[in-house]
């Protein structure tokens, strides 16, 4: 008898939940996993390979405040600010062990980061950086595939290595920096 009462109560609860939460009755679509037979470092072109995520760059309106947040609130290891006048930015690197966050702040009004912050007053994600094993082969291959870059040639980036930025309109709306590994 107690079991029958429990079953009846469970059925009543289920019916009530279906009325109160109609989405519970909606079937959940099947999610299919993306399966590939390629290795994790897949060949992007005939002679170059895409590597690991090097960093995520975040434009910030107040570099010292952002640095203190990552250091004092989140407990991360952070570098001292580094001025890079050739790029028009000051940067702070936040070490996360397996990757980095790069905090960007403009040096002057001509900085591309100044323009970004005019549109995004609170700051935000600016770009992602992915390592490649051969930056020059990557640039050549991507040009052949009609992927635009923001410069004709690779330049030296904040880590002292050659980099190139790919146009966001050709990369799903994301500014992608490729860096020589």
PDB file of C-alpha atoms in Angstrom, residues 43-165:
ATOM      1  CA  UNK A  43      47.811  19.424 -41.013  1.00  0.00           C
ATOM      2  CA  UNK A  44      46.374  22.803 -41.994  1.00  0.00           C
ATOM      3  CA  UNK A  45      48.397  23.036 -45.164  1.00  0.00           C
ATOM      4  CA  UNK A  46      50.855  20.924 -47.054  1.00  0.00           C
ATOM      5  CA  UNK A  47      53.898  22.070 -45.063  1.00  0.00           C
ATOM      6  CA  UNK A  48      52.703  23.650 -41.808  1.00  0.00           C
ATOM      7  CA  UNK A  49      50.855  22.509 -38.707  1.00  0.00           C
ATOM      8  CA  UNK A  50      48.579  24.262 -36.255  1.00  0.00           C
ATOM      9  CA  UNK A  51      49.814  24.002 -32.672  1.00  0.00           C
ATOM     10  CA  UNK A  52      48.563  24.851 -29.203  1.00  0.00           C
ATOM     11  CA  UNK A  53      46.628  27.872 -27.969  1.00  0.00           C
ATOM     12  CA  UNK A  54      49.308  30.348 -26.915  1.00  0.00           C
ATOM     13  CA  UNK A  55      47.112  33.036 -25.357  1.00  0.00           C
ATOM     14  CA  UNK A  56      43.799  34.845 -25.256  1.00  0.00           C
ATOM     15  CA  UNK A  57      44.211  38.623 -25.451  1.00  0.00           C
ATOM     16  CA  UNK A  58      41.877  40.901 -23.519  1.00  0.00           C
ATOM     17  CA  UNK A  59      41.776  44.651 -24.085  1.00  0.00           C
ATOM     18  CA  UNK A  60      41.400  46.489 -20.776  1.00  0.00           C
ATOM     19  CA  UNK A  61      40.678  50.159 -20.032  1.00  0.00           C
ATOM     20  CA  UNK A  62      42.738  50.080 -16.804  1.00  0.00           C
ATOM     21  CA  UNK A  63      45.819  47.848 -16.994  1.00  0.00           C
ATOM     22  CA  UNK A  64      46.791  48.153 -13.313  1.00  0.00           C
ATOM     23  CA  UNK A  65      43.258  47.329 -12.129  1.00  0.00           C
ATOM     24  CA  UNK A  66      43.072  44.294 -14.449  1.00  0.00           C
ATOM     25  CA  UNK A  67      46.529  43.133 -13.339  1.00  0.00           C
ATOM     26  CA  UNK A  68      45.521  43.345  -9.671  1.00  0.00           C
ATOM     27  CA  UNK A  69      42.302  41.429 -10.337  1.00  0.00           C
ATOM     28  CA  UNK A  70      44.167  38.481 -11.864  1.00  0.00           C
ATOM     29  CA  UNK A  71      46.891  38.634  -9.190  1.00  0.00           C
ATOM     30  CA  UNK A  72      45.005  39.407  -5.989  1.00  0.00           C
ATOM     31  CA  UNK A  73      41.517  38.059  -6.625  1.00  0.00           C
ATOM     32  CA  UNK A  74      42.269  35.040  -8.835  1.00  0.00           C
ATOM     33  CA  UNK A  75      45.755  34.323  -7.472  1.00  0.00           C
ATOM     34  CA  UNK A  76      47.455  34.105 -10.867  1.00  0.00           C
ATOM     35  CA  UNK A  77      51.098  34.800 -11.648  1.00  0.00           C
ATOM     36  CA  UNK A  78      51.279  38.071 -13.570  1.00  0.00           C
ATOM     37  CA  UNK A  79      54.142  39.914 -15.203  1.00  0.00           C
ATOM     38  CA  UNK A  80      54.981  43.541 -14.794  1.00  0.00           C
ATOM     39  CA  UNK A  81      53.601  45.758 -17.577  1.00  0.00           C
ATOM     40  CA  UNK A  82      55.704  45.741 -20.736  1.00  0.00           C
ATOM     41  CA  UNK A  83      55.526  48.716 -23.096  1.00  0.00           C
ATOM     42  CA  UNK A  84      55.561  47.777 -26.783  1.00  0.00           C
ATOM     43  CA  UNK A  85      55.558  51.094 -28.643  1.00  0.00           C
ATOM     44  CA  UNK A  86      55.971  49.373 -32.032  1.00  0.00           C
ATOM     45  CA  UNK A  87      52.570  47.732 -31.434  1.00  0.00           C
ATOM     46  CA  UNK A  88      51.014  50.694 -29.634  1.00  0.00           C
ATOM     47  CA  UNK A  89      50.268  48.721 -26.464  1.00  0.00           C
ATOM     48  CA  UNK A  90      51.328  47.921 -22.946  1.00  0.00           C
ATOM     49  CA  UNK A  91      50.869  44.285 -22.010  1.00  0.00           C
ATOM     50  CA  UNK A  92      50.708  42.183 -18.877  1.00  0.00           C
ATOM     51  CA  UNK A  93      51.007  38.423 -19.204  1.00  0.00           C
ATOM     52  CA  UNK A  94      48.918  36.244 -16.895  1.00  0.00           C
ATOM     53  CA  UNK A  95      50.416  32.757 -16.632  1.00  0.00           C
ATOM     54  CA  UNK A  96      47.809  30.002 -16.404  1.00  0.00           C
ATOM     55  CA  UNK A  97      50.192  27.052 -16.641  1.00  0.00           C
ATOM     56  CA  UNK A  98      48.871  25.575 -19.882  1.00  0.00           C
ATOM     57  CA  UNK A  99      48.361  28.936 -21.629  1.00  0.00           C
ATOM     58  CA  UNK A 100      48.357  32.683 -20.959  1.00  0.00           C
ATOM     59  CA  UNK A 101      46.019  35.624 -20.856  1.00  0.00           C
ATOM     60  CA  UNK A 102      47.493  38.750 -22.415  1.00  0.00           C
ATOM     61  CA  UNK A 103      46.081  41.984 -20.995  1.00  0.00           C
ATOM     62  CA  UNK A 104      46.324  44.796 -23.576  1.00  0.00           C
ATOM     63  CA  UNK A 105      46.151  48.522 -22.922  1.00  0.00           C
ATOM     64  CA  UNK A 106      46.659  51.220 -25.571  1.00  0.00           C
ATOM     65  CA  UNK A 107      49.725  53.450 -25.750  1.00  0.00           C
ATOM     66  CA  UNK A 108      48.175  56.568 -27.224  1.00  0.00           C
ATOM     67  CA  UNK A 109      45.142  57.244 -29.399  1.00  0.00           C
ATOM     68  CA  UNK A 110      46.625  55.695 -32.553  1.00  0.00           C
ATOM     69  CA  UNK A 111      46.780  52.240 -30.972  1.00  0.00           C
ATOM     70  CA  UNK A 112      44.439  49.647 -32.490  1.00  0.00           C
ATOM     71  CA  UNK A 113      43.467  48.832 -28.900  1.00  0.00           C
ATOM     72  CA  UNK A 114      42.326  52.446 -28.368  1.00  0.00           C
ATOM     73  CA  UNK A 115      39.857  51.995 -31.230  1.00  0.00           C
ATOM     74  CA  UNK A 116      38.678  48.690 -29.791  1.00  0.00           C
ATOM     75  CA  UNK A 117      38.108  50.281 -26.364  1.00  0.00           C
ATOM     76  CA  UNK A 118      36.148  53.167 -27.916  1.00  0.00           C
ATOM     77  CA  UNK A 119      33.664  50.570 -29.180  1.00  0.00           C
ATOM     78  CA  UNK A 120      33.903  48.382 -26.050  1.00  0.00           C
ATOM     79  CA  UNK A 121      34.211  50.725 -23.068  1.00  0.00           C
ATOM     80  CA  UNK A 122      34.547  47.957 -20.472  1.00  0.00           C
ATOM     81  CA  UNK A 123      37.093  46.054 -22.566  1.00  0.00           C
ATOM     82  CA  UNK A 124      36.767  42.495 -23.764  1.00  0.00           C
ATOM     83  CA  UNK A 125      38.336  39.669 -25.713  1.00  0.00           C
ATOM     84  CA  UNK A 126      40.446  41.106 -28.513  1.00  0.00           C
ATOM     85  CA  UNK A 127      42.041  38.053 -30.166  1.00  0.00           C
ATOM     86  CA  UNK A 128      43.263  34.511 -29.732  1.00  0.00           C
ATOM     87  CA  UNK A 129      46.789  33.392 -30.547  1.00  0.00           C
ATOM     88  CA  UNK A 130      47.567  29.931 -31.908  1.00  0.00           C
ATOM     89  CA  UNK A 131      51.064  28.615 -32.495  1.00  0.00           C
ATOM     90  CA  UNK A 132      52.171  27.280 -35.880  1.00  0.00           C
ATOM     91  CA  UNK A 133      55.321  25.337 -36.677  1.00  0.00           C
ATOM     92  CA  UNK A 134      56.139  27.381 -39.827  1.00  0.00           C
ATOM     93  CA  UNK A 135      54.707  30.907 -39.910  1.00  0.00           C
ATOM     94  CA  UNK A 136      55.994  31.668 -43.418  1.00  0.00           C
ATOM     95  CA  UNK A 137      54.470  28.500 -44.908  1.00  0.00           C
ATOM     96  CA  UNK A 138      51.221  29.252 -43.061  1.00  0.00           C
ATOM     97  CA  UNK A 139      51.056  32.813 -44.473  1.00  0.00           C
ATOM     98  CA  UNK A 140      51.714  31.556 -48.018  1.00  0.00           C
ATOM     99  CA  UNK A 141      49.163  28.738 -47.737  1.00  0.00           C
ATOM    100  CA  UNK A 142      46.463  30.955 -46.225  1.00  0.00           C
ATOM    101  CA  UNK A 143      46.939  33.579 -48.966  1.00  0.00           C
ATOM    102  CA  UNK A 144      46.395  30.821 -51.549  1.00  0.00           C
ATOM    103  CA  UNK A 145      43.195  29.894 -49.684  1.00  0.00           C
ATOM    104  CA  UNK A 146      42.121  33.585 -49.849  1.00  0.00           C
ATOM    105  CA  UNK A 147      42.295  34.113 -46.097  1.00  0.00           C
ATOM    106  CA  UNK A 148      43.255  37.745 -45.582  1.00  0.00           C
ATOM    107  CA  UNK A 149      45.861  38.859 -43.077  1.00  0.00           C
ATOM    108  CA  UNK A 150      46.223  42.325 -41.576  1.00  0.00           C
ATOM    109  CA  UNK A 151      49.812  42.574 -42.853  1.00  0.00           C
ATOM    110  CA  UNK A 152      51.600  41.230 -45.913  1.00  0.00           C
ATOM    111  CA  UNK A 153      54.394  39.631 -43.902  1.00  0.00           C
ATOM    112  CA  UNK A 154      54.853  38.280 -40.401  1.00  0.00           C
ATOM    113  CA  UNK A 155      56.149  40.828 -37.885  1.00  0.00           C
ATOM    114  CA  UNK A 156      57.793  40.353 -34.496  1.00  0.00           C
ATOM    115  CA  UNK A 157      55.144  40.076 -31.769  1.00  0.00           C
ATOM    116  CA  UNK A 158      55.055  40.664 -28.034  1.00  0.00           C
ATOM    117  CA  UNK A 159      56.849  37.373 -27.312  1.00  0.00           C
ATOM    118  CA  UNK A 160      59.731  38.234 -29.670  1.00  0.00           C
ATOM    119  CA  UNK A 161      58.560  35.730 -32.302  1.00  0.00           C
ATOM    120  CA  UNK A 162      57.096  36.230 -35.797  1.00  0.00           C
ATOM    121  CA  UNK A 163      53.314  36.693 -35.831  1.00  0.00           C
ATOM    122  CA  UNK A 164      50.569  37.454 -38.316  1.00  0.00           C
ATOM    123  CA  UNK A 165      46.959  38.452 -37.659  1.00  0.00           C
TER     124      UNK A 165
END
